[in-house]
Amino acid sequence: MKNKLFLLNLIKYCNRLFKHNNIYYGHGTYNYYTETIHLIYSILKININKKINTIKYYKITKKQRNKIIKLAKLRIKKKIPIAYLTKNTWFCNKKFYIDNRVIIPRSPISEIIKNKFQFIKKKYYPKKILDLCTGSGCIAICCAYIFPESKIDAIDISKKALKIAKKNILIHKKKKQIKLIKSNLFEKIKNKYDLIISNPTIYK
């Protein structure tokens, strides 16, 4: 790899590493390029929506470069998803903390979220929302952004998952809007809801 500490050089290097090794894509990335961007942007704390052309000559330190290369090689050797290596991922253009206590967010519901629930908003505004099997809390948090006047219950059976969800709720400053509840599906739920969303996960 060239000695110049420019972002573009590092991207090209990681691209080659991932391209020529057998890696499964599907944990929030789609190919070797998006895998590279996820890794580098996470470590450098760059917004995922930032265009490469605007920052390709962004200078990085040797320490940052070495850390990224180390994680890239670990990704290849151990097959650990990038999200778990960097402790964060993006869902619907928002950044979330993640680790192996929860499933990495990926859901067809993201398309509805990106469309800001237009098919619902045209009819009514849901005052009470339930996110069933919340996991990292990403769906509940995204709903809180779209429906700022709604109250949201985020349910999960896993204490570990609820800890991650709580961390993300605090990061996104949605504590007043989202309530976490430990429950096996509807077991401890007595409320009625205008909107129920679920991307279920099976815990072993």
XYZ file of N, CA and C in Angstrom:
612
model
N 0.840 -1.203 0.000
C 0.000 0.000 0.000
C 0.876 1.254 0.000
N 0.453 2.282 -0.739
C 1.214 3.521 -0.815
C 1.280 4.182 0.550
N 2.347 4.947 0.750
C 2.562 5.587 2.045
C 1.687 6.817 2.266
N 1.174 7.383 1.164
C 0.360 8.584 1.298
C -0.879 8.292 2.134
N -1.072 9.091 3.149
C -2.175 8.851 4.075
C -3.445 9.572 3.625
N -3.895 9.225 2.432
C -5.130 9.783 1.903
C -6.221 8.727 1.961
N -7.432 9.161 2.214
C -8.575 8.259 2.327
C -8.743 7.409 1.068
N -8.591 8.009 -0.101
C -8.802 7.292 -1.357
C -7.856 6.106 -1.494
N -6.603 6.280 -1.099
C -5.635 5.181 -1.173
C -6.035 4.020 -0.269
N -6.534 4.346 0.902
C -6.953 3.323 1.849
C -8.183 2.577 1.337
N -9.102 3.311 0.724
C -10.298 2.690 0.146
C -9.909 1.698 -0.946
N -8.994 2.091 -1.817
C -8.547 1.208 -2.897
C -7.881 -0.043 -2.338
N -7.094 0.135 -1.294
C -6.387 -0.998 -0.687
C -7.366 -2.004 -0.084
N -8.315 -1.508 0.701
C -9.307 -2.395 1.321
C -10.209 -3.036 0.279
N -10.516 -2.306 -0.767
C -11.312 -2.865 -1.861
C -10.640 -4.105 -2.438
N -9.325 -4.006 -2.664
C -8.579 -5.133 -3.229
C -8.569 -6.318 -2.261
N -8.388 -6.022 -0.979
C -8.387 -7.085 0.026
C -9.698 -7.855 0.026
N -10.807 -7.127 0.082
C -12.116 -7.766 0.164
C -12.498 -8.454 -1.154
N -12.138 -7.825 -2.262
C -12.515 -8.354 -3.579
C -11.893 -9.715 -3.839
N -10.677 -9.909 -3.383
C -9.945 -11.137 -3.690
C -10.000 -12.178 -2.571
N -10.938 -12.019 -1.662
C -11.135 -13.001 -0.608
C -12.611 -13.376 -0.527
N -12.854 -14.582 -0.050
C -14.219 -15.102 0.007
C -14.947 -14.548 1.230
N -15.759 -13.514 1.007
C -16.495 -12.868 2.094
C -17.981 -12.881 1.770
N -18.789 -13.183 2.784
C -20.247 -13.112 2.621
C -20.711 -11.691 2.897
N -21.485 -11.140 1.960
C -22.052 -9.808 2.142
C -23.552 -9.964 2.406
N -24.054 -9.218 3.347
C -25.474 -9.330 3.656
C -25.806 -8.836 5.044
N -24.796 -8.365 5.762
C -25.012 -7.818 7.102
C -25.005 -6.291 7.052
N -25.801 -5.759 6.144
C -25.853 -4.308 5.998
C -25.012 -3.788 4.854
N -24.222 -4.672 4.215
C -23.446 -4.281 3.036
C -23.815 -5.212 1.885
N -23.420 -4.820 0.649
C -23.884 -5.556 -0.522
C -22.757 -6.094 -1.402
N -21.556 -5.531 -1.235
C -20.418 -5.952 -2.041
C -19.131 -5.466 -1.372
N -17.993 -5.746 -1.996
C -16.715 -5.380 -1.376
C -16.554 -3.876 -1.206
N -17.161 -3.081 -2.088
C -17.027 -1.627 -1.983
C -17.802 -1.084 -0.772
N -19.062 -1.502 -0.621
C -19.850 -1.012 0.525
C -19.288 -1.549 1.842
N -18.682 -2.733 1.777
C -18.021 -3.283 2.963
C -16.852 -2.384 3.373
N -16.080 -1.956 2.373
C -14.947 -1.058 2.613
C -15.402 0.270 3.197
N -16.432 0.851 2.614
C -16.935 2.142 3.065
C -17.449 2.046 4.499
N -18.168 0.982 4.792
C -18.693 0.791 6.146
C -17.551 0.741 7.160
N -16.522 -0.024 6.845
C -15.379 -0.156 7.748
C -14.664 1.176 7.956
N -14.273 1.806 6.870
C -13.469 3.028 6.964
C -14.254 4.193 7.552
N -15.481 4.377 7.088
C -16.291 5.478 7.596
C -16.589 5.315 9.085
N -16.763 4.065 9.522
C -17.046 3.810 10.939
C -15.864 4.221 11.806
N -14.678 3.803 11.424
C -13.485 4.100 12.213
C -13.156 5.590 12.189
N -13.339 6.230 11.049
C -13.014 7.655 10.919
C -14.178 8.556 11.339
N -15.312 7.924 11.693
C -16.505 8.658 12.128
C -16.985 9.646 11.072
N -17.056 9.145 9.850
C -17.555 9.929 8.720
C -18.995 9.507 8.441
N -19.861 10.453 8.172
C -21.262 10.137 7.869
C -21.339 9.269 6.623
N -22.138 8.213 6.684
C -22.237 7.247 5.593
C -22.744 7.880 4.296
N -23.430 9.016 4.408
C -23.974 9.683 3.220
C -22.961 10.605 2.538
N -21.791 10.717 3.128
C -20.763 11.596 2.573
C -20.239 11.018 1.270
N -20.196 11.815 0.216
C -19.722 11.378 -1.096
C -18.199 11.279 -1.113
N -17.714 10.203 -1.729
C -16.272 9.969 -1.795
C -15.524 11.133 -2.440
N -16.082 11.687 -3.498
C -15.396 12.760 -4.227
C -15.110 13.983 -3.364
N -15.901 14.174 -2.335
C -15.718 15.360 -1.483
C -14.668 15.157 -0.401
N -14.269 13.890 -0.171
C -13.318 13.628 0.925
C -12.193 12.668 0.516
N -12.004 12.440 -0.772
C -11.022 11.436 -1.205
C -9.586 11.797 -0.816
N -9.327 13.094 -0.584
C -7.988 13.499 -0.161
C -7.945 13.829 1.337
N -8.940 13.329 2.048
C -8.993 13.463 3.496
C -7.781 12.743 4.088
N -7.010 13.446 4.880
C -5.799 12.849 5.444
C -6.120 12.064 6.710
N -5.502 10.902 6.807
C -5.685 10.062 7.981
C -4.332 9.848 8.656
N -4.373 9.445 9.907
C -3.136 9.200 10.640
C -2.676 7.751 10.416
N -1.416 7.489 10.719
C -0.901 6.119 10.604
C -1.644 5.188 11.555
N -1.987 5.710 12.723
C -2.717 4.915 13.702
C -4.080 4.501 13.167
N -4.779 5.442 12.525
C -6.087 5.142 11.942
C -5.948 4.131 10.811
N -4.969 4.349 9.952
C -4.739 3.428 8.829
C -4.440 2.023 9.324
N -3.562 1.918 10.306
C -3.189 0.599 10.825
C -4.371 -0.119 11.467
N -5.217 0.635 12.157
C -6.394 0.033 12.789
C -7.361 -0.499 11.741
N -7.565 0.272 10.686
C -8.481 -0.137 9.616
C -7.961 -1.377 8.895
N -6.676 -1.404 8.595
C -6.085 -2.559 7.922
C -6.161 -3.798 8.801
N -5.923 -3.623 10.088
C -6.005 -4.739 11.036
C -7.416 -5.325 11.059
N -8.439 -4.454 11.099
C -9.823 -4.918 11.119
C -10.217 -5.567 9.790
N -9.703 -5.028 8.695
C -9.994 -5.594 7.369
C -9.463 -7.024 7.284
N -8.263 -7.245 7.773
C -7.666 -8.578 7.744
C -8.371 -9.522 8.715
N -8.830 -8.979 9.837
C -9.585 -9.777 10.796
C -10.928 -10.191 10.206
N -11.525 -9.281 9.460
C -12.795 -9.566 8.770
C -12.635 -10.760 7.839
N -11.521 -10.783 7.125
C -11.253 -11.854 6.167
C -10.932 -13.167 6.876
N -10.096 -13.101 7.893
C -9.636 -14.300 8.575
C -10.711 -14.946 9.444
N -11.398 -14.139 10.244
C -12.374 -14.664 11.209
C -13.815 -14.647 10.702
N -14.040 -13.981 9.556
C -15.398 -13.873 8.989
C -16.371 -13.152 9.908
N -15.848 -12.257 10.738
C -16.704 -11.479 11.635
C -17.298 -10.304 10.863
N -18.610 -10.104 10.898
C -19.221 -8.973 10.187
C -18.627 -7.632 10.610
N -18.501 -6.742 9.666
C -17.930 -5.412 9.912
C -18.653 -4.695 11.051
N -19.969 -4.831 11.112
C -20.740 -4.134 12.155
C -20.289 -4.545 13.548
N -19.967 -5.820 13.719
C -19.501 -6.293 15.023
C -18.064 -5.864 15.307
N -17.265 -5.727 14.262
C -15.879 -5.290 14.434
C -15.790 -3.808 14.792
N -16.667 -3.017 14.207
C -16.626 -1.565 14.421
C -17.579 -1.096 15.510
N -18.478 -2.007 15.948
C -19.474 -1.704 16.981
C -20.521 -0.684 16.528
N -20.730 -0.562 15.242
C -21.814 0.302 14.765
C -22.243 -0.079 13.360
N -23.425 0.356 12.999
C -23.940 0.123 11.665
C -24.909 1.236 11.314
N -25.335 1.275 10.067
C -26.308 2.274 9.622
C -27.594 1.571 9.223
N -28.697 2.171 9.608
C -30.009 1.663 9.219
C -30.864 2.865 8.861
N -31.374 2.889 7.640
C -32.161 4.026 7.147
C -31.394 5.342 7.320
N -30.114 5.304 6.966
C -29.236 6.481 6.993
C -28.973 7.035 8.394
N -29.239 6.220 9.410
C -28.948 6.620 10.786
C -27.972 5.628 11.407
N -27.081 6.152 12.233
C -26.032 5.334 12.814
C -26.482 4.751 14.156
N -26.200 3.458 14.348
C -26.575 2.774 15.576
C -25.412 1.984 16.152
N -25.357 1.941 17.485
C -24.391 1.072 18.155
C -24.864 -0.367 17.993
N -23.907 -1.267 17.811
C -24.252 -2.671 17.612
C -23.141 -3.554 18.164
N -23.516 -4.706 18.698
C -22.518 -5.738 19.002
C -23.218 -7.088 18.916
N -22.515 -8.168 19.257
C -23.068 -9.498 19.010
C -24.191 -9.915 19.959
N -24.655 -8.995 20.799
C -25.826 -9.295 21.626
C -27.124 -9.156 20.838
N -27.039 -8.528 19.671
C -28.228 -8.348 18.832
C -27.902 -8.673 17.372
N -28.954 -8.927 16.620
C -28.813 -9.150 15.183
C -28.521 -7.821 14.493
N -27.666 -7.846 13.502
C -27.359 -6.627 12.739
C -28.622 -6.192 11.979
N -29.051 -4.943 12.127
C -30.290 -4.472 11.489
C -30.274 -4.606 9.969
N -31.260 -5.294 9.455
C -31.516 -5.357 8.019
C -32.946 -5.858 7.867
N -33.778 -5.090 7.229
C -35.189 -5.434 7.171
C -35.864 -4.747 5.991
N -36.816 -5.424 5.339
C -37.592 -4.783 4.268
C -38.423 -3.610 4.778
N -38.606 -3.555 6.107
C -39.333 -2.433 6.711
C -38.586 -1.121 6.464
N -37.280 -1.216 6.204
C -36.485 -0.012 5.965
C -37.021 0.799 4.787
N -37.576 0.109 3.789
C -38.125 0.818 2.630
C -39.354 1.643 3.025
N -40.160 1.100 3.930
C -41.326 1.838 4.428
C -40.871 3.046 5.244
N -39.827 2.835 6.049
C -39.297 3.915 6.874
C -38.725 5.025 6.006
N -37.954 4.634 4.996
C -37.357 5.627 4.103
C -38.426 6.447 3.381
N -39.579 5.812 3.168
C -40.706 6.503 2.541
C -41.554 7.257 3.557
N -41.079 7.246 4.833
C -41.711 7.966 5.937
C -43.176 7.584 6.143
N -43.478 6.305 5.936
C -44.827 5.781 6.192
C -45.914 6.609 5.494
N -45.645 7.008 4.276
C -46.583 7.879 3.574
C -47.977 7.264 3.429
N -48.037 5.934 3.252
C -49.342 5.280 3.082
C -50.175 5.352 4.359
N -49.500 5.517 5.520
C -50.209 5.664 6.789
C -50.518 7.131 7.063
N -49.534 7.977 6.844
C -49.697 9.398 7.143
C -50.855 10.024 6.374
N -51.127 9.498 5.206
C -52.206 10.044 4.393
C -53.578 9.768 5.019
N -53.631 8.737 5.871
C -54.903 8.343 6.476
C -55.061 8.855 7.905
N -54.005 8.651 8.702
C -54.081 9.092 10.098
C -52.681 9.140 10.706
N -52.602 9.772 11.870
C -51.330 9.882 12.573
C -51.360 8.953 13.790
N -50.518 7.909 13.818
C -50.535 6.962 14.943
C -49.987 7.581 16.230
N -50.820 7.644 17.246
C -50.393 8.238 18.512
C -49.641 7.232 19.387
N -49.970 5.946 19.217
C -49.343 4.898 20.018
C -48.798 3.815 19.075
N -47.474 3.574 19.170
C -46.815 2.626 18.270
C -46.133 1.526 19.076
N -46.196 0.307 18.565
C -45.504 -0.824 19.176
C -44.466 -1.374 18.207
N -43.223 -1.474 18.692
C -42.161 -2.144 17.935
C -41.919 -3.484 18.621
N -42.404 -4.535 18.016
C -42.336 -5.877 18.596
C -41.034 -6.561 18.176
N -40.283 -7.095 19.141
C -38.952 -7.682 18.903
C -37.989 -6.590 18.446
N -37.788 -5.600 19.283
C -37.071 -4.380 18.891
C -35.583 -4.571 18.642
N -34.958 -5.554 19.297
C -33.533 -5.779 19.081
C -32.696 -4.555 19.456
N -31.991 -4.018 18.500
C -31.143 -2.836 18.729
C -31.937 -1.557 18.916
N -33.246 -1.622 18.670
C -34.089 -0.436 18.817
C -34.131 0.447 17.589
N -33.509 0.007 16.512
C -33.381 0.871 15.328
C -34.722 1.240 14.703
N -35.655 0.294 14.630
C -36.951 0.593 14.015
C -37.755 1.546 14.892
N -37.758 1.304 16.190
C -38.476 2.193 17.112
C -37.926 3.613 17.024
N -36.618 3.737 16.967
C -35.973 5.050 16.908
C -36.288 5.754 15.599
N -36.244 5.021 14.497
C -36.586 5.616 13.201
C -38.037 6.091 13.193
N -38.922 5.313 13.816
C -40.332 5.715 13.907
C -40.471 6.982 14.749
N -39.649 7.097 15.772
C -39.697 8.288 16.629
C -39.325 9.548 15.849
N -38.422 9.419 14.913
C -38.059 10.555 14.060
C -39.203 10.935 13.118
N -39.868 9.918 12.586
C -40.944 10.165 11.618
C -42.215 10.653 12.299
N -42.491 10.098 13.494
C -43.692 10.468 14.252
C -43.283 11.077 15.596
N -42.806 12.295 15.600
C -42.278 12.920 16.831
C -43.297 13.129 17.933
N -44.585 13.068 17.612
C -45.623 13.268 18.618
C -46.172 11.938 19.142
N -45.658 10.840 18.636
C -46.143 9.519 19.052
C -45.376 8.984 20.256
N -46.035 8.113 21.010
C -45.393 7.371 22.085
C -45.154 5.946 21.570
N -43.957 5.429 21.828
C -43.569 4.139 21.264
C -43.143 3.177 22.363
N -43.712 1.968 22.331
C -43.271 0.885 23.208
C -42.388 -0.041 22.377
N -41.179 -0.301 22.877
C -40.244 -1.196 22.192
C -40.085 -2.459 23.032
N -40.514 -3.584 22.477
C -40.599 -4.837 23.222
C -39.522 -5.821 22.779
N -38.939 -6.524 23.755
C -38.040 -7.633 23.422
C -37.972 -8.589 24.611
N -37.762 -9.858 24.323
C -37.643 -10.859 25.383
C -36.231 -10.897 25.954
N -35.266 -10.381 25.186
C -33.861 -10.459 25.577
C -33.405 -9.237 26.380
N -32.897 -9.483 27.598
C -32.349 -8.401 28.415
C -31.139 -7.774 27.730
N -30.340 -8.613 27.074
C -29.137 -8.130 26.387
C -29.515 -7.184 25.241
N -30.532 -7.566 24.516
C -30.974 -6.724 23.405
C -31.512 -5.389 23.919
N -32.252 -5.424 25.003
C -32.821 -4.200 25.570
C -31.732 -3.239 26.054
N -30.600 -3.785 26.495
C -29.487 -2.926 26.887
C -28.920 -2.178 25.691
N -28.844 -2.864 24.559
C -28.367 -2.217 23.330
C -29.382 -1.179 22.869
N -30.654 -1.541 22.923
C -31.710 -0.608 22.522
C -31.676 0.657 23.383
N -31.475 0.479 24.681
C -31.400 1.629 25.594
C -30.237 2.549 25.222
N -29.105 1.944 24.911
C -27.931 2.728 24.516
C -28.229 3.560 23.260
N -28.879 2.934 22.292
C -29.203 3.645 21.052
C -30.254 4.731 21.269
N -31.212 4.454 22.135
C -32.237 5.461 22.453
C -31.593 6.690 23.075
N -30.614 6.485 23.942
C -29.908 7.604 24.566
C -29.052 8.355 23.545
N -28.414 7.622 22.655
C -27.593 8.248 21.604
C -28.444 9.164 20.738
N -29.643 8.692 20.394
C -30.526 9.461 19.506
C -31.463 10.399 20.278
N -31.316 10.439 21.599
C -32.095 11.346 22.445
C -33.603 11.145 22.286
N -34.025 9.884 22.372
C -35.442 9.559 22.222
C -36.029 8.921 23.493
N -35.371 9.156 24.621
C -35.778 8.552 25.886
C -37.199 8.939 26.293
N -37.597 10.180 26.044
C -38.919 10.658 26.442
C -40.023 10.074 25.563
N -39.639 9.580 24.412
C -40.632 9.118 23.448
C -40.767 7.594 23.403
N -39.678 6.883 23.734
C -39.666 5.424 23.607
C -39.550 4.753 24.979
N -40.429 3.806 25.220
C -40.392 3.029 26.464
C -39.999 1.585 26.141
N -38.990 1.067 26.848
C -38.548 -0.306 26.656
C -39.285 -1.239 27.617
N -39.722 -2.385 27.100
C -40.449 -3.364 27.903
C -39.917 -4.761 27.605
N -39.606 -5.509 28.668
C -39.191 -6.897 28.485
C -40.444 -7.767 28.476
N -40.672 -8.416 27.366
C -41.875 -9.234 27.237
C -41.688 -10.274 26.136
N -42.276 -11.423 26.331
C -42.314 -12.447 25.292
C -43.510 -12.151 24.390
N -43.226 -11.453 23.297
C -44.269 -10.963 22.393
C -45.293 -10.133 23.186
N -46.594 -10.496 23.128
C -47.643 -9.679 23.764
C -47.909 -10.067 25.223
N -47.096 -10.933 25.774
C -47.347 -11.500 27.098
C -47.621 -10.449 28.182
N -46.823 -9.394 28.215
C -46.963 -8.367 29.253
C -47.509 -7.045 28.705
N -48.128 -7.121 27.541
C -48.628 -5.912 26.891
C -50.128 -5.768 27.131
N -50.521 -4.625 27.666
C -51.937 -4.352 27.916
C -52.452 -3.181 27.086
N -51.534 -2.414 26.525
C -51.928 -1.231 25.758
C -52.520 -1.600 24.407
N -53.221 -0.663 23.844
C -53.715 -0.775 22.464
C -52.896 0.176 21.597
N -52.688 -0.209 20.340
C -51.793 0.562 19.474
C -52.458 0.911 18.141
N -52.045 2.053 17.623
C -52.511 2.477 16.303
C -51.657 1.855 15.199
N -50.424 1.503 15.561
C -49.494 0.948 14.574
C -48.578 -0.061 15.265
N -48.507 -1.272 14.726
C -47.610 -2.304 15.248
C -46.627 -2.697 14.150
N -45.345 -2.666 14.503
C -44.290 -3.020 13.553
C -43.466 -4.145 14.159
N -43.065 -5.099 13.336
C -42.260 -6.196 13.867
C -41.307 -6.747 12.814
N -40.067 -6.919 13.227
C -39.068 -7.638 12.432
C -38.511 -8.718 13.360
N -39.266 -9.830 13.525
C -38.973 -10.802 14.575
C -37.625 -11.510 14.443
N -37.054 -11.834 15.608
C -35.787 -12.543 15.696
C -35.954 -13.719 16.651
N -35.368 -14.834 16.297
C -35.411 -16.015 17.169
C -34.122 -16.083 17.958
N -34.242 -16.042 19.291
C -33.074 -16.158 20.173
C -32.927 -17.614 20.607
N -31.706 -18.099 20.500
C -31.438 -19.500 20.897
C -30.973 -19.532 22.349
